[in-house]
XYZ file of C-alpha atoms in Angstrom:
217
model
C 81.011 104.076 124.225
C 81.878 104.515 120.568
C 84.607 102.338 119.084
C 87.582 103.141 116.867
C 89.267 100.406 114.843
C 93.054 100.729 114.705
C 94.237 98.471 111.905
C 97.760 97.392 112.762
C 99.986 95.295 115.010
C 99.207 95.975 118.671
C 102.800 96.087 119.938
C 103.440 99.074 117.649
C 100.336 101.040 118.574
C 100.620 102.080 122.238
C 100.489 105.834 121.542
C 97.460 105.475 119.248
C 95.676 103.320 121.825
C 96.437 105.850 124.578
C 95.174 108.737 122.445
C 91.896 106.943 121.662
C 91.406 106.222 125.370
C 92.123 109.899 126.043
C 89.154 110.775 123.842
C 86.894 108.497 125.922
C 86.545 106.142 122.959
C 87.187 102.392 122.868
C 90.092 101.254 120.670
C 89.694 97.980 118.787
C 93.071 96.801 117.502
C 92.692 94.399 114.603
C 94.041 93.342 111.230
C 90.669 91.916 110.189
C 88.706 94.273 107.910
C 85.374 92.777 108.992
C 86.136 93.478 112.657
C 87.224 97.002 111.784
C 84.021 97.579 109.823
C 81.957 96.867 112.941
C 83.419 99.971 114.624
C 82.207 103.565 114.517
C 85.467 105.040 113.220
C 88.686 103.926 111.560
C 92.201 105.018 112.491
C 94.910 104.049 110.016
C 98.208 104.372 111.923
C 101.810 105.005 110.982
C 104.194 102.185 110.197
C 106.418 100.893 107.421
C 106.191 101.782 103.744
C 103.362 100.723 101.428
C 104.183 98.091 98.821
C 104.840 100.192 95.667
C 103.023 97.592 93.560
C 99.819 98.854 95.170
C 100.283 102.210 93.427
C 101.644 100.624 90.236
C 105.313 101.495 90.777
C 108.643 99.717 91.054
C 110.364 99.762 94.425
C 112.801 102.682 94.423
C 113.248 103.435 98.097
C 110.451 101.713 100.038
C 111.437 99.635 103.084
C 109.831 97.733 105.954
C 106.967 96.576 103.716
C 104.148 94.400 105.104
C 101.922 93.580 102.121
C 99.264 91.663 104.100
C 98.896 94.624 106.470
C 98.708 97.033 103.526
C 95.906 94.952 102.042
C 94.058 94.753 105.368
C 94.255 98.525 105.791
C 93.059 99.180 102.254
C 90.164 96.740 102.641
C 89.139 98.267 105.974
C 89.253 101.695 104.352
C 87.111 100.445 101.458
C 84.434 99.327 103.901
C 84.405 102.694 105.666
C 84.276 104.551 102.350
C 81.294 102.457 101.287
C 79.570 103.111 104.621
C 80.553 106.821 104.572
C 81.913 106.598 108.116
C 84.794 108.626 109.628
C 88.420 107.820 108.901
C 91.619 109.363 110.265
C 94.923 108.442 108.629
C 98.203 109.236 110.386
C 101.617 109.125 108.633
C 101.470 105.827 106.719
C 97.697 105.909 107.161
C 97.591 109.286 105.389
C 99.473 107.659 102.510
C 97.158 104.614 102.501
C 94.203 106.959 102.000
C 95.947 108.572 99.036
C 96.786 105.220 97.433
C 93.230 103.949 97.915
C 91.884 106.903 95.930
C 94.372 106.356 93.102
C 97.207 108.607 94.248
C 100.922 107.844 94.327
C 103.777 107.981 96.820
C 107.181 109.644 96.550
C 109.272 106.759 97.850
C 112.170 108.802 99.222
C 111.768 112.556 99.568
C 114.626 114.738 98.371
C 114.164 116.645 101.630
C 113.804 113.513 103.780
C 116.356 114.682 106.416
C 113.943 117.472 107.386
C 111.188 114.911 108.000
C 112.848 111.737 109.291
C 112.695 110.474 112.854
C 115.871 111.460 114.679
C 116.574 108.134 116.349
C 117.322 108.497 120.059
C 116.512 112.224 119.817
C 112.937 111.345 118.817
C 110.674 113.074 116.331
C 111.840 115.801 114.006
C 109.890 119.082 114.223
C 109.058 121.446 111.375
C 106.430 124.061 110.467
C 103.554 123.592 108.082
C 101.141 125.934 106.390
C 97.434 125.114 106.761
C 95.129 126.402 104.051
C 92.168 128.664 104.780
C 88.816 126.907 104.803
C 90.237 123.624 106.090
C 89.744 121.821 109.414
C 93.416 122.363 110.295
C 93.159 126.091 109.674
C 89.987 126.290 111.748
C 91.660 124.437 114.621
C 95.129 125.984 114.584
C 95.340 128.910 112.196
C 97.621 129.124 109.197
C 100.986 128.227 110.736
C 101.561 125.121 112.847
C 104.625 123.383 114.278
C 104.308 119.598 114.040
C 106.380 116.522 114.716
C 107.690 114.388 111.863
C 108.955 110.834 111.419
C 108.805 109.799 107.755
C 110.890 109.666 104.592
C 108.097 109.300 102.036
C 105.324 111.659 100.981
C 102.324 112.020 98.711
C 102.989 112.301 94.987
C 99.928 112.620 92.761
C 96.908 113.267 94.960
C 94.051 110.787 94.742
C 90.668 111.460 93.180
C 88.311 113.334 95.484
C 91.077 114.362 97.891
C 92.083 117.950 98.595
C 95.406 119.118 100.028
C 94.833 121.295 103.105
C 98.367 121.720 104.466
C 101.967 121.502 103.262
C 105.461 121.800 104.699
C 107.710 124.645 103.471
C 109.376 122.217 101.035
C 106.002 121.399 99.476
C 105.509 118.010 101.131
C 101.785 117.373 101.540
C 101.036 117.336 105.267
C 97.244 116.927 105.315
C 94.362 115.940 103.037
C 90.591 115.745 103.289
C 88.024 114.105 101.065
C 85.657 116.418 99.236
C 82.485 114.625 100.317
C 83.370 111.905 102.849
C 84.436 112.274 106.529
C 88.040 111.329 105.754
C 91.129 113.194 106.991
C 94.798 112.286 106.616
C 97.814 113.924 108.266
C 101.490 113.177 107.698
C 102.479 114.131 111.256
C 101.684 112.321 114.530
C 99.003 114.016 116.674
C 98.927 110.952 118.952
C 102.447 111.950 120.056
C 101.446 115.609 120.533
C 98.544 115.212 122.985
C 97.544 114.320 126.528
C 100.588 112.870 128.351
C 102.631 113.188 125.134
C 101.922 116.920 124.640
C 105.147 118.812 123.934
C 106.120 122.488 124.100
C 107.716 122.655 120.644
C 104.621 121.626 118.640
C 100.923 122.361 118.524
C 98.673 120.264 120.757
C 97.361 117.239 118.853
C 94.250 116.944 121.000
C 92.038 119.402 119.042
C 92.698 117.466 115.833
C 91.825 114.170 117.494
C 88.686 115.718 118.971
C 87.727 116.855 115.480
C 87.849 113.179 114.475
C 85.735 112.267 117.509
C 83.195 114.909 116.508
C 82.903 113.247 113.100
C 81.909 110.044 114.883
C 79.156 111.960 116.648
C 77.837 113.148 113.295
């Protein structure tokens, strides 16, 4: 069975772990880049905000920062980039990919209320537009409803990355690398699939299976 490293704190990762099991893959939860690098694929999960110092900015809205975890995720990503192996970034993980490739983060979106988690009501939901010629477009078509639970977004896009989907307010919702098997999404497919599938969004399973297919080469 192929393995997927999930670089994060296990108590926060139950939906990611369940989604990886749903794909008939073995999740390996770790904060050790070397252990992650021994796996077939890398999943960078959601979480708190990235330390702004890592994209050469002052803190002007970032919260819940875990610098050691940021560094572990960036180092794990570096190893997968070097090995040219598949990476999926979700929410914060999507932003980690952008920072690794030299991009920046908008630390508090002007339209954050349209994207934030709704507390007891759960995830927000909004549409996005997927661009023709992208994996998202091939999987879902040009218009997709997705869940949302963030207040930050991509600013300048990193070198080698291409935007493949955006929300109506322009927030970047998905990126791919031009030559490497790397995909980042701002939404949460792990909370849109299998037992967590919901009627008001697209099914996250096809996107996750796309990631699995990358592992199969």
